[in-house]
Coordinates of N, CA and C and ligand atoms in Angstrom, one line a residue:
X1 N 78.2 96.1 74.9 CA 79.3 96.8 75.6 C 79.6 96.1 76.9
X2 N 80.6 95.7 77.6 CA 80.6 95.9 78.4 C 82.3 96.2 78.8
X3 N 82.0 96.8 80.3 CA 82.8 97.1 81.1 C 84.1 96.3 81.8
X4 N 84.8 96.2 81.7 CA 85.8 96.2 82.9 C 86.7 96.4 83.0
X5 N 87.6 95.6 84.2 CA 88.3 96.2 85.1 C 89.3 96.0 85.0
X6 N 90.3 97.0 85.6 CA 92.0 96.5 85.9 C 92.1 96.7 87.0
X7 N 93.0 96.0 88.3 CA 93.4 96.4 89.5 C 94.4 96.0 89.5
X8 N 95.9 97.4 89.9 CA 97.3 97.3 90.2 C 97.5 97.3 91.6
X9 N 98.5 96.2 91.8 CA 99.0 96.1 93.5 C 100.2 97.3 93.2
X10 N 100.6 97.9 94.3 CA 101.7 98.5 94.6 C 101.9 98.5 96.1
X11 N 103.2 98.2 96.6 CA 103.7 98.6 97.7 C 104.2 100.2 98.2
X12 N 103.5 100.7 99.2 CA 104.3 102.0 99.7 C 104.7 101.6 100.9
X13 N 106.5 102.4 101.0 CA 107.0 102.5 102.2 C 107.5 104.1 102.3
X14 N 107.4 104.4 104.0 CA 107.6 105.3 104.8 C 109.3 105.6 104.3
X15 N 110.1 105.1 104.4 CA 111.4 105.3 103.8 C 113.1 103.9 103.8
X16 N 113.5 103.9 103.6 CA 114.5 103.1 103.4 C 114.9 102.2 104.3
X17 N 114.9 102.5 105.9 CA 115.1 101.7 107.1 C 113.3 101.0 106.8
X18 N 112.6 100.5 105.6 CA 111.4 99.8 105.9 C 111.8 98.7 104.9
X19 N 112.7 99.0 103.8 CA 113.0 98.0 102.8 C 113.9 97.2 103.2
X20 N 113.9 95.8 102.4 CA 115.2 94.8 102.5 C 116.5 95.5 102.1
X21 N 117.6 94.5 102.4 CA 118.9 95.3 102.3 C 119.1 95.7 100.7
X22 N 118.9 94.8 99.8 CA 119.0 94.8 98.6 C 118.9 95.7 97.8
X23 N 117.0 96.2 98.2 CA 116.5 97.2 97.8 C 117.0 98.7 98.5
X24 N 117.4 98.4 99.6 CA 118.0 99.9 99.9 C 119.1 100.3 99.3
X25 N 119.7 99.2 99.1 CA 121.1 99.6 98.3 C 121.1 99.7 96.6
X26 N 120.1 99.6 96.1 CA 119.7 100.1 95.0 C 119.2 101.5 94.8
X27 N 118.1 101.5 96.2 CA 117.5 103.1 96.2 C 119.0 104.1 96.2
X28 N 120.1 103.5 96.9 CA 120.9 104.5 97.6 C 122.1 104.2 96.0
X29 N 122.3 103.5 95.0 CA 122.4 103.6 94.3 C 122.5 104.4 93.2
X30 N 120.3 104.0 92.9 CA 120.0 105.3 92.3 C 120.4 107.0 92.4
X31 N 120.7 107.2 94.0 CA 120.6 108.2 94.2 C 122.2 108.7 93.7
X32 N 123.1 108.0 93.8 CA 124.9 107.7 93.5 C 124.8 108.9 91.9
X33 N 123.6 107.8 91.0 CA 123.4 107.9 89.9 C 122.8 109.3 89.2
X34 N 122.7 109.6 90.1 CA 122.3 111.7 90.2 C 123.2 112.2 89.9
X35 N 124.4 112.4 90.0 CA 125.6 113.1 89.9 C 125.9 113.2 88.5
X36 N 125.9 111.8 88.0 CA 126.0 112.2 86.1 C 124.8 112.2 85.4
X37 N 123.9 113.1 86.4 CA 122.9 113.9 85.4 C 123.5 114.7 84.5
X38 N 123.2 115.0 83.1 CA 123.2 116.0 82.4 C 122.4 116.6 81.9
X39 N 121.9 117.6 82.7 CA 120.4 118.7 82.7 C 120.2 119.6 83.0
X40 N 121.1 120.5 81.8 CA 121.4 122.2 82.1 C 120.3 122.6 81.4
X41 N 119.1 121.9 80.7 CA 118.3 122.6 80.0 C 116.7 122.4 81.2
X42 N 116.4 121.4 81.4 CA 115.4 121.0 82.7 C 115.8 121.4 84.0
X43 N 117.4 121.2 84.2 CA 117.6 121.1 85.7 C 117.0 120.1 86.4
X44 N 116.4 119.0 85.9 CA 115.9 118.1 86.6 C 116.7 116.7 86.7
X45 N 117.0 116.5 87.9 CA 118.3 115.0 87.6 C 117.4 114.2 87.9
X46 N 118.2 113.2 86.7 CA 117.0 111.7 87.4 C 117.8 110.5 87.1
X47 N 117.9 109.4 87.8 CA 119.0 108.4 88.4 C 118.5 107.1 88.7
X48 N 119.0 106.0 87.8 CA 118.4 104.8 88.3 C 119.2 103.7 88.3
X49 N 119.0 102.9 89.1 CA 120.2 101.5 89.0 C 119.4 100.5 88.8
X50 N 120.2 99.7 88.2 CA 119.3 98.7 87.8 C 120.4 97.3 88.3
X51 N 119.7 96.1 88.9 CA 120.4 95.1 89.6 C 120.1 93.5 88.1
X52 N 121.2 93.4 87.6 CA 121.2 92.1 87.3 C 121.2 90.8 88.2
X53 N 120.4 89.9 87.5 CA 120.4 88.4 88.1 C 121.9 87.7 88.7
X54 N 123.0 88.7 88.0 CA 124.0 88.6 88.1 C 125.1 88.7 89.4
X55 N 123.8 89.8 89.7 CA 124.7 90.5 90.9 C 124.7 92.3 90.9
X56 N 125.4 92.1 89.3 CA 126.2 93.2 88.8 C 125.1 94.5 88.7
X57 N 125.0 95.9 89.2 CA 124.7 96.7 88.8 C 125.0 98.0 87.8
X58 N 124.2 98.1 86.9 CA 124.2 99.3 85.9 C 123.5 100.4 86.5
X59 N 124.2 101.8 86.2 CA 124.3 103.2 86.3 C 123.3 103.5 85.0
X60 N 122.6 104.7 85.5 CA 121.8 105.7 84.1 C 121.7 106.9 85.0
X61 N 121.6 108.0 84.1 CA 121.3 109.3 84.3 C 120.4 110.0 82.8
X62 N 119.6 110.9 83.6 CA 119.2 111.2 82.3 C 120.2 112.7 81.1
X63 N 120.5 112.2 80.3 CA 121.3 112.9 78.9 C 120.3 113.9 78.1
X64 N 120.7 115.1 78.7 CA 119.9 116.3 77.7 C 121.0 116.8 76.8
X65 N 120.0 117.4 75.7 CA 121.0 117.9 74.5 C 120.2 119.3 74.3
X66 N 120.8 120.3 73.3 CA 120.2 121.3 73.4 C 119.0 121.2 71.9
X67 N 119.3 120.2 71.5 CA 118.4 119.4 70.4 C 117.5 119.1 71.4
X68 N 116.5 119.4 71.9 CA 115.5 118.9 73.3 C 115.4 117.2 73.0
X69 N 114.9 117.1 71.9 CA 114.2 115.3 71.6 C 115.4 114.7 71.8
X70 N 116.4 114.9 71.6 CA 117.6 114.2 71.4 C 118.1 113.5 72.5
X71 N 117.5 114.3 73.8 CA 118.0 113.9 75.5 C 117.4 112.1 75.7
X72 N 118.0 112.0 76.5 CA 117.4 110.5 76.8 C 116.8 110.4 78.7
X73 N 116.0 109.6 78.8 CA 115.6 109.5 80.1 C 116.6 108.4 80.9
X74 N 116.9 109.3 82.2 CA 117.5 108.1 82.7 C 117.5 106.1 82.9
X75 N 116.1 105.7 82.9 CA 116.1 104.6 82.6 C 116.5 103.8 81.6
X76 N 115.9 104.7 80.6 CA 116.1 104.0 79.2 C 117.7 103.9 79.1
X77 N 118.4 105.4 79.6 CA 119.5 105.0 79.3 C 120.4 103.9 79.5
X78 N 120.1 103.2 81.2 CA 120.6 102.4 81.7 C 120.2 100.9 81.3
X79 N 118.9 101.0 80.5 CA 118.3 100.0 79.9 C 119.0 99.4 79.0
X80 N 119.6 100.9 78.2 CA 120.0 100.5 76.6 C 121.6 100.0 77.0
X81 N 122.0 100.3 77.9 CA 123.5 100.1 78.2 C 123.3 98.7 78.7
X82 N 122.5 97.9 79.2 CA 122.5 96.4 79.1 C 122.3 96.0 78.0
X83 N 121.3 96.7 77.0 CA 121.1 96.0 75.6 C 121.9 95.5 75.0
X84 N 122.9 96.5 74.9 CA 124.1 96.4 74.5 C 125.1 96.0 75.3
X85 N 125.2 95.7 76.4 CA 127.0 95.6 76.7 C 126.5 94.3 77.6
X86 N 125.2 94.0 78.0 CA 125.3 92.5 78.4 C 123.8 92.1 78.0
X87 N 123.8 91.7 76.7 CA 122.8 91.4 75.9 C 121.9 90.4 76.5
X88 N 122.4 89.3 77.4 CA 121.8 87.8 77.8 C 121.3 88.2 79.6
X89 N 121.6 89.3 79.8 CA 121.7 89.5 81.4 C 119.7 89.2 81.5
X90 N 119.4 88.9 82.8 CA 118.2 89.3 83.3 C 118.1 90.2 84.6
X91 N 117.1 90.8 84.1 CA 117.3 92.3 85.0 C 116.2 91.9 86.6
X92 N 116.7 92.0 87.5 CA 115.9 92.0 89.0 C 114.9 92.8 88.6
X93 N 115.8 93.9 89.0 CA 115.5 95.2 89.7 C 115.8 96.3 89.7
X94 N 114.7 97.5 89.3 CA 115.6 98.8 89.1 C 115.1 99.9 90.0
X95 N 115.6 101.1 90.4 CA 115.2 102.2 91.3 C 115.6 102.9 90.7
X96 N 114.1 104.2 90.7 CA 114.8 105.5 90.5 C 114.0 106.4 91.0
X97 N 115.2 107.5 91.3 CA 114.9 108.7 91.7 C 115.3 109.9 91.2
X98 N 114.1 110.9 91.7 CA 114.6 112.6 91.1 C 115.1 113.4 92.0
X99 N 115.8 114.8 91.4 CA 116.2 116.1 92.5 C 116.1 116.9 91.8
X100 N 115.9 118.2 91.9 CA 116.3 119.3 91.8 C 116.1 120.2 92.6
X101 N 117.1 121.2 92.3 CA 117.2 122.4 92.8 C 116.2 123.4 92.5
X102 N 114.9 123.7 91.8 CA 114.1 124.5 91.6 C 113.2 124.4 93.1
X103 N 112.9 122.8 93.5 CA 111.8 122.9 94.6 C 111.7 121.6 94.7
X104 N 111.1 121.3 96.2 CA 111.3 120.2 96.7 C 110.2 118.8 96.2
X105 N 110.7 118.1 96.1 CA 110.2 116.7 95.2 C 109.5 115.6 96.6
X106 N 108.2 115.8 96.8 CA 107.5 115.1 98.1 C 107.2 113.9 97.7
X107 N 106.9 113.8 96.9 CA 106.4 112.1 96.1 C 107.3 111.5 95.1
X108 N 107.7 110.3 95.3 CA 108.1 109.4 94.5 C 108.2 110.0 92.9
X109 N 108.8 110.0 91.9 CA 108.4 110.4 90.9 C 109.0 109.1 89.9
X110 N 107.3 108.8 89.3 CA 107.2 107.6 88.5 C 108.1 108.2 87.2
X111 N 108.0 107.1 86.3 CA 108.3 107.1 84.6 C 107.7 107.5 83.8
X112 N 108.1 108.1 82.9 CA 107.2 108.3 81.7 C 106.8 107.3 80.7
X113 N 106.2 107.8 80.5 CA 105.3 106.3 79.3 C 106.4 105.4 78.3
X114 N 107.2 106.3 77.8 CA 108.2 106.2 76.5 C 109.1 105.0 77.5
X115 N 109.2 105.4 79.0 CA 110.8 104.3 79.4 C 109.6 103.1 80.3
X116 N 108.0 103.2 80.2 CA 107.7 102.6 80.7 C 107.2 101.1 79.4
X117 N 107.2 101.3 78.2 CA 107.2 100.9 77.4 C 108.6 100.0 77.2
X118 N 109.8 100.5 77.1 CA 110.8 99.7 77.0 C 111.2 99.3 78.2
X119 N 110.8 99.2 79.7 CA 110.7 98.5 80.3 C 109.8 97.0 80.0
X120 N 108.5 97.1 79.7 CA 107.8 96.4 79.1 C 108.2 95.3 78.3
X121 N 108.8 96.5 77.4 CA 109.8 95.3 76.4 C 110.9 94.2 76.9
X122 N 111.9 94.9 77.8 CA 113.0 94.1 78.7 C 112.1 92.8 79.1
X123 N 111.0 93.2 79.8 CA 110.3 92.4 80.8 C 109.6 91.1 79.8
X124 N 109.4 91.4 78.9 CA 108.5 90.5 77.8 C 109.4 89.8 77.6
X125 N 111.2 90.3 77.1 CA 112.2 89.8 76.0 C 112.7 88.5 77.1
X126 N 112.9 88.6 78.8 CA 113.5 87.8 79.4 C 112.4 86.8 80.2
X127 N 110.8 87.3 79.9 CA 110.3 86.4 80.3 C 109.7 86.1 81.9
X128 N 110.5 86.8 82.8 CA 110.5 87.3 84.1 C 110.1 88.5 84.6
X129 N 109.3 88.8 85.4 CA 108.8 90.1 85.8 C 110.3 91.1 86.6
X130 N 110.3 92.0 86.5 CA 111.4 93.0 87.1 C 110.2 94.2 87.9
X131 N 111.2 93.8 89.4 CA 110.5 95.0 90.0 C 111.2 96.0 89.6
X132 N 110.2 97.6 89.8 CA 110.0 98.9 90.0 C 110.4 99.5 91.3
X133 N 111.5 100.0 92.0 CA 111.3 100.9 93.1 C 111.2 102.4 92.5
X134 N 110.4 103.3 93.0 CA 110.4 105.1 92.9 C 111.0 105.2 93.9
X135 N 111.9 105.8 94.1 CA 112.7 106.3 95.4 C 112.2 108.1 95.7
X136 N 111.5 108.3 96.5 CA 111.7 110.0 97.1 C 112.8 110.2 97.9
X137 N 113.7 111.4 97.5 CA 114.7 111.0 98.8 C 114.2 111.8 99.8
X138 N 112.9 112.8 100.3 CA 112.2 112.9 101.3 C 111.9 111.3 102.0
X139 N 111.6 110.1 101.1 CA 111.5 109.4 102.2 C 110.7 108.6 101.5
X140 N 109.3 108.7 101.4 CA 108.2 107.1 100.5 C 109.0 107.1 99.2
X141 N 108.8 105.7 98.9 CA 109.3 104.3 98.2 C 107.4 104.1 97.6
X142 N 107.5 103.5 96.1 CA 106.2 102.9 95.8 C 107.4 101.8 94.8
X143 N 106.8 100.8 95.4 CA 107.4 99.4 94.7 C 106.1 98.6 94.1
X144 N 106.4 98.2 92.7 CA 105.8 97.1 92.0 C 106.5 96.0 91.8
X145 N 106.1 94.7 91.6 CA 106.8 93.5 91.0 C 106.6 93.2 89.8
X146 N 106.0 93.7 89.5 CA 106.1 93.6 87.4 C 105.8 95.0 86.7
X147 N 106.7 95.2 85.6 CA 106.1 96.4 84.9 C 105.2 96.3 84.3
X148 N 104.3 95.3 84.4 CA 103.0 94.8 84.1 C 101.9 95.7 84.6
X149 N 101.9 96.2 86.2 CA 101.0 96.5 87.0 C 101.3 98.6 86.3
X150 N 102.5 98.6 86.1 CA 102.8 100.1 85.7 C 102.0 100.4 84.3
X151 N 102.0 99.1 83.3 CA 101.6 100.0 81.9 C 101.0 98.5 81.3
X152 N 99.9 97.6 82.0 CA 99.2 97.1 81.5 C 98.7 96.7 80.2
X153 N 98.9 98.0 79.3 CA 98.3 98.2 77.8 C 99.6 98.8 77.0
X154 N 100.5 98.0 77.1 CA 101.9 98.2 76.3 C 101.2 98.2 75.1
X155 N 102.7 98.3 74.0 CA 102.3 98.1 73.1 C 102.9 96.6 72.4
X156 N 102.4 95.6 72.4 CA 102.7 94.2 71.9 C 102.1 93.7 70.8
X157 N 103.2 92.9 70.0 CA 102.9 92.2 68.5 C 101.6 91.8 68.7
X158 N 101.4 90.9 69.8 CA 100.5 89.8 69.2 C 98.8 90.2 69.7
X159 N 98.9 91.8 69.6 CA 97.7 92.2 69.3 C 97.7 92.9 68.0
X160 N 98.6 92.5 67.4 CA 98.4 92.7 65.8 C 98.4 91.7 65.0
X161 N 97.0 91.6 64.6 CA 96.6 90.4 63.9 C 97.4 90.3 62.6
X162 N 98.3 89.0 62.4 CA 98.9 88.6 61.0 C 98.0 88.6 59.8
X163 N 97.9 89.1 58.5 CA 97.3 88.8 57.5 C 97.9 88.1 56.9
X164 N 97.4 86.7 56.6 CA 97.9 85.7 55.7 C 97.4 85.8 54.2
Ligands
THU201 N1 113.2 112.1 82.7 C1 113.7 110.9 83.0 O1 115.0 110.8 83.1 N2 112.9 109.9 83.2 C2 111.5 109.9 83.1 O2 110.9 108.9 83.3 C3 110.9 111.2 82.9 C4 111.8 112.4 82.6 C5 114.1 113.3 82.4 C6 114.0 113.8 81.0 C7 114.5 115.2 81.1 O3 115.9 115.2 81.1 C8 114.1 115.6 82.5 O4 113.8 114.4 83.2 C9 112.9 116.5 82.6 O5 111.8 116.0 81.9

């Protein structure tokens, strides 16, 4: 047997006057991107922007249905809307953030596994690492430079051995 190790770098900042211009205007973005939440069943809005190599930014919110599984998380959504509508783009950078109205949200709130996974995938398909901002809108930011450091043990082909 033996043992080892993984170690992830992450950056934290105190709030938005600590980041480049770029990234603040992604955080402030994301936050644009709260409005077309649709989440009359959670109440929980969640909003991310994502910056192409382009320039160009894409919108997501997260899409609930009263079919619960059917809802989509805000990333993925914004994910899938480059999949499709600009297939060749390479993605910088994405930020996202939460709100609701039940109670106040003090910490950054990361991704779930499911959009940290097809993050993964984006990141594999173009070959280039894409930073992560979590935006709090109390204020701390947790930034990564690859979704590498977020979900290390994706799930990828070529740990499935071919049978010839
Ligand atoms: N949600 C996201 O949009 N992104 C995540 O990474 C986790 C959760 C959404 C799904 C659902 O509409 C609401 O937040 C509550 O789980």
């Amino acid at each position: 047997m033996k043992l080892l190790n993984l170690n992830i770098t992450f950056e934290q900042y105190n709030g938005l006057q600590e980041l480049n211009e770029q990234d603040t205007m992604l955080c402030q973005l994301s936050e644009q991107a709260l409005s077309t939440s649709y989440s009359p069943y959670s109440k929980f809005r969640v909003g991310t922007a994502i910056r192409l190599q382009s320039g160009e930014t894409v919108l997501g919110s997260n899409q609930e249905n009263l079919a619960y599984p059917s809802g989509l998380c805000a990333e993925r959504v914004a994910l899938f809307t480059i999949g499709a509508n600009y297939p060749n783009a390479v993605i910088e950078s994405m930020a996202i953030t939460a709100q609701t109205d039940n109670f106040e949200i003090l910490k950054p709130v990361t991704s779930c596994g499911g959009c940290l996974q097809v993050m993964a995938e984006f990141e594999r398909k173009q070959g280039l690492p894409i930073e992560v901002l979590f935006y709090c809108l109390n204020g701390e930011i947790l930034k990564v430079q690859s979704v590498q450091s977020l979900l290390p043990f994706s799930f990828v082909e070529d740990r499935l051995a071919a049978r010839v």
